[in-house]
Amino acid sequence: MHGSLVTSSLIRETTENESANEGYRFGQEEETYNIVAAHGYFGRLIFQYASFNHSRSLHFFLAAWPVVGISTMAFNLNGFNFNQSVVDSQGRVINTWADIINRANL
C-alpha cells in the first residue's frame, strides 16, 4: 500500500537513463512526494474519510496497521472462530491448548 501511495504522488519522475532513487538525496529537507496528491489517492483507494491530511499520521497508520493485523492473527483474535475446534479430514477434533482452556471452566 505504501508503495502505490508514494508512486502515485511523486513530484519528480525519473527517466530510464537514471536510477529510480535519483529523485531523493539522503537527509534532504524537502519532500519528494505531494501529501495532497497522496491524500486524494488514499481517499479514492479506501473511502473519502479514511485519508490523512498529515504525513506523520499517514506513516503511523501504514506502520501500525500490519503490526495490529499480524498480532491479532498470531493470537487467533480474528473474532470469527472463537470456540471453534480444529478437525481432521475424518471430522475428528484435534485438541489444541485453546480447547483445553475452554473446557477448564475457569
JSON list of C-alpha atoms in Angstrom, two decimals:
[
{"chain": "A", "resi": 1, "resn": "MET", "atom": "CA", "xyz": [0.00, 0.00, 0.00]},
{"chain": "A", "resi": 2, "resn": "HIS", "atom": "CA", "xyz": [2.81, 2.42, 0.85]},
{"chain": "A", "resi": 3, "resn": "GLY", "atom": "CA", "xyz": [4.50, 1.82, -2.49]},
{"chain": "A", "resi": 4, "resn": "SER", "atom": "CA", "xyz": [1.38, 2.52, -4.53]},
{"chain": "A", "resi": 5, "resn": "LEU", "atom": "CA", "xyz": [0.66, 5.58, -2.41]},
{"chain": "A", "resi": 6, "resn": "VAL", "atom": "CA", "xyz": [4.12, 7.08, -2.90]},
{"chain": "A", "resi": 7, "resn": "THR", "atom": "CA", "xyz": [4.43, 6.25, -6.60]},
{"chain": "A", "resi": 8, "resn": "SER", "atom": "CA", "xyz": [1.04, 7.82, -7.29]},
{"chain": "A", "resi": 9, "resn": "SER", "atom": "CA", "xyz": [2.08, 11.09, -5.65]},
{"chain": "A", "resi": 10, "resn": "LEU", "atom": "CA", "xyz": [5.74, 11.58, -6.64]},
{"chain": "A", "resi": 11, "resn": "ILE", "atom": "CA", "xyz": [6.72, 15.11, -7.55]},
{"chain": "A", "resi": 12, "resn": "ARG", "atom": "CA", "xyz": [9.65, 14.22, -9.81]},
{"chain": "A", "resi": 13, "resn": "GLU", "atom": "CA", "xyz": [9.74, 11.17, -12.06]},
{"chain": "A", "resi": 14, "resn": "THR", "atom": "CA", "xyz": [12.97, 9.65, -13.34]},
{"chain": "A", "resi": 15, "resn": "THR", "atom": "CA", "xyz": [13.80, 8.53, -16.85]},
{"chain": "A", "resi": 16, "resn": "GLU", "atom": "CA", "xyz": [15.08, 5.13, -17.90]},
{"chain": "A", "resi": 17, "resn": "ASN", "atom": "CA", "xyz": [18.63, 6.57, -18.04]},
{"chain": "A", "resi": 18, "resn": "GLU", "atom": "CA", "xyz": [18.82, 7.30, -14.30]},
{"chain": "A", "resi": 19, "resn": "SER", "atom": "CA", "xyz": [18.17, 5.39, -11.12]},
{"chain": "A", "resi": 20, "resn": "ALA", "atom": "CA", "xyz": [14.71, 5.32, -9.58]},
{"chain": "A", "resi": 21, "resn": "ASN", "atom": "CA", "xyz": [16.34, 6.66, -6.41]},
{"chain": "A", "resi": 22, "resn": "GLU", "atom": "CA", "xyz": [17.80, 9.69, -8.18]},
{"chain": "A", "resi": 23, "resn": "GLY", "atom": "CA", "xyz": [14.96, 11.97, -7.03]},
{"chain": "A", "resi": 24, "resn": "TYR", "atom": "CA", "xyz": [15.93, 11.55, -3.37]},
{"chain": "A", "resi": 25, "resn": "ARG", "atom": "CA", "xyz": [19.10, 12.57, -1.56]},
{"chain": "A", "resi": 26, "resn": "PHE", "atom": "CA", "xyz": [19.68, 11.21, 1.94]},
{"chain": "A", "resi": 27, "resn": "GLY", "atom": "CA", "xyz": [18.90, 13.86, 4.56]},
{"chain": "A", "resi": 28, "resn": "GLN", "atom": "CA", "xyz": [17.19, 16.28, 2.19]},
{"chain": "A", "resi": 29, "resn": "GLU", "atom": "CA", "xyz": [14.79, 18.77, 3.71]},
{"chain": "A", "resi": 30, "resn": "GLU", "atom": "CA", "xyz": [12.11, 18.89, 1.01]},
{"chain": "A", "resi": 31, "resn": "GLU", "atom": "CA", "xyz": [9.65, 16.08, 0.39]},
{"chain": "A", "resi": 32, "resn": "THR", "atom": "CA", "xyz": [9.76, 14.01, -2.76]},
{"chain": "A", "resi": 33, "resn": "TYR", "atom": "CA", "xyz": [6.03, 13.40, -2.86]},
{"chain": "A", "resi": 34, "resn": "ASN", "atom": "CA", "xyz": [2.96, 15.57, -2.60]},
{"chain": "A", "resi": 35, "resn": "ILE", "atom": "CA", "xyz": [0.88, 14.85, 0.53]},
{"chain": "A", "resi": 36, "resn": "VAL", "atom": "CA", "xyz": [-2.19, 16.48, -1.06]},
{"chain": "A", "resi": 37, "resn": "ALA", "atom": "CA", "xyz": [-1.99, 14.07, -4.00]},
{"chain": "A", "resi": 38, "resn": "ALA", "atom": "CA", "xyz": [-1.46, 11.19, -1.58]},
{"chain": "A", "resi": 39, "resn": "HIS", "atom": "CA", "xyz": [-4.49, 12.36, 0.41]},
{"chain": "A", "resi": 40, "resn": "GLY", "atom": "CA", "xyz": [-6.64, 12.27, -2.71]},
{"chain": "A", "resi": 41, "resn": "TYR", "atom": "CA", "xyz": [-5.30, 8.90, -3.86]},
{"chain": "A", "resi": 42, "resn": "PHE", "atom": "CA", "xyz": [-5.77, 7.28, -0.45]},
{"chain": "A", "resi": 43, "resn": "GLY", "atom": "CA", "xyz": [-9.28, 8.70, -0.24]},
{"chain": "A", "resi": 44, "resn": "ARG", "atom": "CA", "xyz": [-10.16, 7.11, -3.57]},
{"chain": "A", "resi": 45, "resn": "LEU", "atom": "CA", "xyz": [-8.40, 3.86, -2.68]},
{"chain": "A", "resi": 46, "resn": "ILE", "atom": "CA", "xyz": [-10.28, 3.20, 0.59]},
{"chain": "A", "resi": 47, "resn": "PHE", "atom": "CA", "xyz": [-13.05, 5.78, 1.05]},
{"chain": "A", "resi": 48, "resn": "GLN", "atom": "CA", "xyz": [-13.09, 9.55, 1.29]},
{"chain": "A", "resi": 49, "resn": "TYR", "atom": "CA", "xyz": [-12.84, 9.95, 5.06]},
{"chain": "A", "resi": 50, "resn": "ALA", "atom": "CA", "xyz": [-10.15, 7.29, 5.51]},
{"chain": "A", "resi": 51, "resn": "SER", "atom": "CA", "xyz": [-7.42, 9.54, 4.11]},
{"chain": "A", "resi": 52, "resn": "PHE", "atom": "CA", "xyz": [-4.93, 11.55, 6.15]},
{"chain": "A", "resi": 53, "resn": "ASN", "atom": "CA", "xyz": [-4.11, 15.24, 5.95]},
{"chain": "A", "resi": 54, "resn": "HIS", "atom": "CA", "xyz": [-0.78, 14.94, 7.73]},
{"chain": "A", "resi": 55, "resn": "SER", "atom": "CA", "xyz": [2.25, 12.92, 6.65]},
{"chain": "A", "resi": 56, "resn": "ARG", "atom": "CA", "xyz": [3.07, 11.68, 10.16]},
{"chain": "A", "resi": 57, "resn": "SER", "atom": "CA", "xyz": [-0.40, 10.31, 10.83]},
{"chain": "A", "resi": 58, "resn": "LEU", "atom": "CA", "xyz": [-0.35, 8.59, 7.44]},
{"chain": "A", "resi": 59, "resn": "HIS", "atom": "CA", "xyz": [3.00, 6.94, 8.11]},
{"chain": "A", "resi": 60, "resn": "PHE", "atom": "CA", "xyz": [1.93, 5.94, 11.61]},
{"chain": "A", "resi": 61, "resn": "PHE", "atom": "CA", "xyz": [-1.13, 4.21, 10.16]},
{"chain": "A", "resi": 62, "resn": "LEU", "atom": "CA", "xyz": [0.90, 2.49, 7.45]},
{"chain": "A", "resi": 63, "resn": "ALA", "atom": "CA", "xyz": [3.31, 1.19, 10.11]},
{"chain": "A", "resi": 64, "resn": "ALA", "atom": "CA", "xyz": [0.71, 0.26, 12.74]},
{"chain": "A", "resi": 65, "resn": "TRP", "atom": "CA", "xyz": [-1.89, -1.42, 10.51]},
{"chain": "A", "resi": 66, "resn": "PRO", "atom": "CA", "xyz": [0.18, -4.50, 9.56]},
{"chain": "A", "resi": 67, "resn": "VAL", "atom": "CA", "xyz": [1.52, -4.83, 13.11]},
{"chain": "A", "resi": 68, "resn": "VAL", "atom": "CA", "xyz": [-2.01, -4.89, 14.53]},
{"chain": "A", "resi": 69, "resn": "GLY", "atom": "CA", "xyz": [-3.19, -7.32, 11.86]},
{"chain": "A", "resi": 70, "resn": "ILE", "atom": "CA", "xyz": [-0.30, -9.74, 12.28]},
{"chain": "A", "resi": 71, "resn": "SER", "atom": "CA", "xyz": [-0.59, -9.62, 16.07]},
{"chain": "A", "resi": 72, "resn": "THR", "atom": "CA", "xyz": [-4.30, -10.37, 16.09]},
{"chain": "A", "resi": 73, "resn": "MET", "atom": "CA", "xyz": [-3.85, -13.27, 13.67]},
{"chain": "A", "resi": 74, "resn": "ALA", "atom": "CA", "xyz": [-0.90, -14.63, 15.66]},
{"chain": "A", "resi": 75, "resn": "PHE", "atom": "CA", "xyz": [-3.01, -14.77, 18.81]},
{"chain": "A", "resi": 76, "resn": "ASN", "atom": "CA", "xyz": [-6.11, -16.01, 16.93]},
{"chain": "A", "resi": 77, "resn": "LEU", "atom": "CA", "xyz": [-8.09, -12.89, 17.79]},
{"chain": "A", "resi": 78, "resn": "ASN", "atom": "CA", "xyz": [-9.90, -12.52, 14.50]},
{"chain": "A", "resi": 79, "resn": "GLY", "atom": "CA", "xyz": [-13.33, -12.69, 16.14]},
{"chain": "A", "resi": 80, "resn": "PHE", "atom": "CA", "xyz": [-14.83, -15.20, 13.74]},
{"chain": "A", "resi": 81, "resn": "ASN", "atom": "CA", "xyz": [-13.63, -18.53, 15.09]},
{"chain": "A", "resi": 82, "resn": "PHE", "atom": "CA", "xyz": [-13.69, -18.34, 18.88]},
{"chain": "A", "resi": 83, "resn": "ASN", "atom": "CA", "xyz": [-14.50, -21.72, 20.43]},
{"chain": "A", "resi": 84, "resn": "GLN", "atom": "CA", "xyz": [-14.10, -23.46, 17.09]},
{"chain": "A", "resi": 85, "resn": "SER", "atom": "CA", "xyz": [-12.12, -26.69, 17.08]},
{"chain": "A", "resi": 86, "resn": "VAL", "atom": "CA", "xyz": [-9.61, -27.86, 14.51]},
{"chain": "A", "resi": 87, "resn": "VAL", "atom": "CA", "xyz": [-10.84, -31.02, 12.77]},
{"chain": "A", "resi": 88, "resn": "ASP", "atom": "CA", "xyz": [-9.02, -33.51, 10.57]},
{"chain": "A", "resi": 89, "resn": "SER", "atom": "CA", "xyz": [-10.28, -34.97, 7.29]},
{"chain": "A", "resi": 90, "resn": "GLN", "atom": "CA", "xyz": [-12.38, -37.56, 9.16]},
{"chain": "A", "resi": 91, "resn": "GLY", "atom": "CA", "xyz": [-14.15, -34.90, 11.22]},
{"chain": "A", "resi": 92, "resn": "ARG", "atom": "CA", "xyz": [-12.39, -35.78, 14.48]},
{"chain": "A", "resi": 93, "resn": "VAL", "atom": "CA", "xyz": [-11.39, -32.92, 16.76]},
{"chain": "A", "resi": 94, "resn": "ILE", "atom": "CA", "xyz": [-7.68, -32.19, 17.06]},
{"chain": "A", "resi": 95, "resn": "ASN", "atom": "CA", "xyz": [-7.35, -30.74, 20.54]},
{"chain": "A", "resi": 96, "resn": "THR", "atom": "CA", "xyz": [-5.39, -27.53, 20.92]},
{"chain": "A", "resi": 97, "resn": "TRP", "atom": "CA", "xyz": [-4.45, -25.56, 24.02]},
{"chain": "A", "resi": 98, "resn": "ALA", "atom": "CA", "xyz": [-7.43, -23.30, 23.35]},
{"chain": "A", "resi": 99, "resn": "ASP", "atom": "CA", "xyz": [-9.76, -26.32, 23.54]},
{"chain": "A", "resi": 100, "resn": "ILE", "atom": "CA", "xyz": [-8.26, -27.36, 26.86]},
{"chain": "A", "resi": 101, "resn": "ILE", "atom": "CA", "xyz": [-8.66, -23.85, 28.28]},
{"chain": "A", "resi": 102, "resn": "ASN", "atom": "CA", "xyz": [-12.25, -23.63, 27.03]},
{"chain": "A", "resi": 103, "resn": "ARG", "atom": "CA", "xyz": [-13.10, -26.92, 28.78]},
{"chain": "A", "resi": 104, "resn": "ALA", "atom": "CA", "xyz": [-11.42, -25.89, 32.03]},
{"chain": "A", "resi": 105, "resn": "ASN", "atom": "CA", "xyz": [-14.36, -23.68, 33.09]},
{"chain": "A", "resi": 106, "resn": "LEU", "atom": "CA", "xyz": [-12.03, -21.08, 34.54]}
]
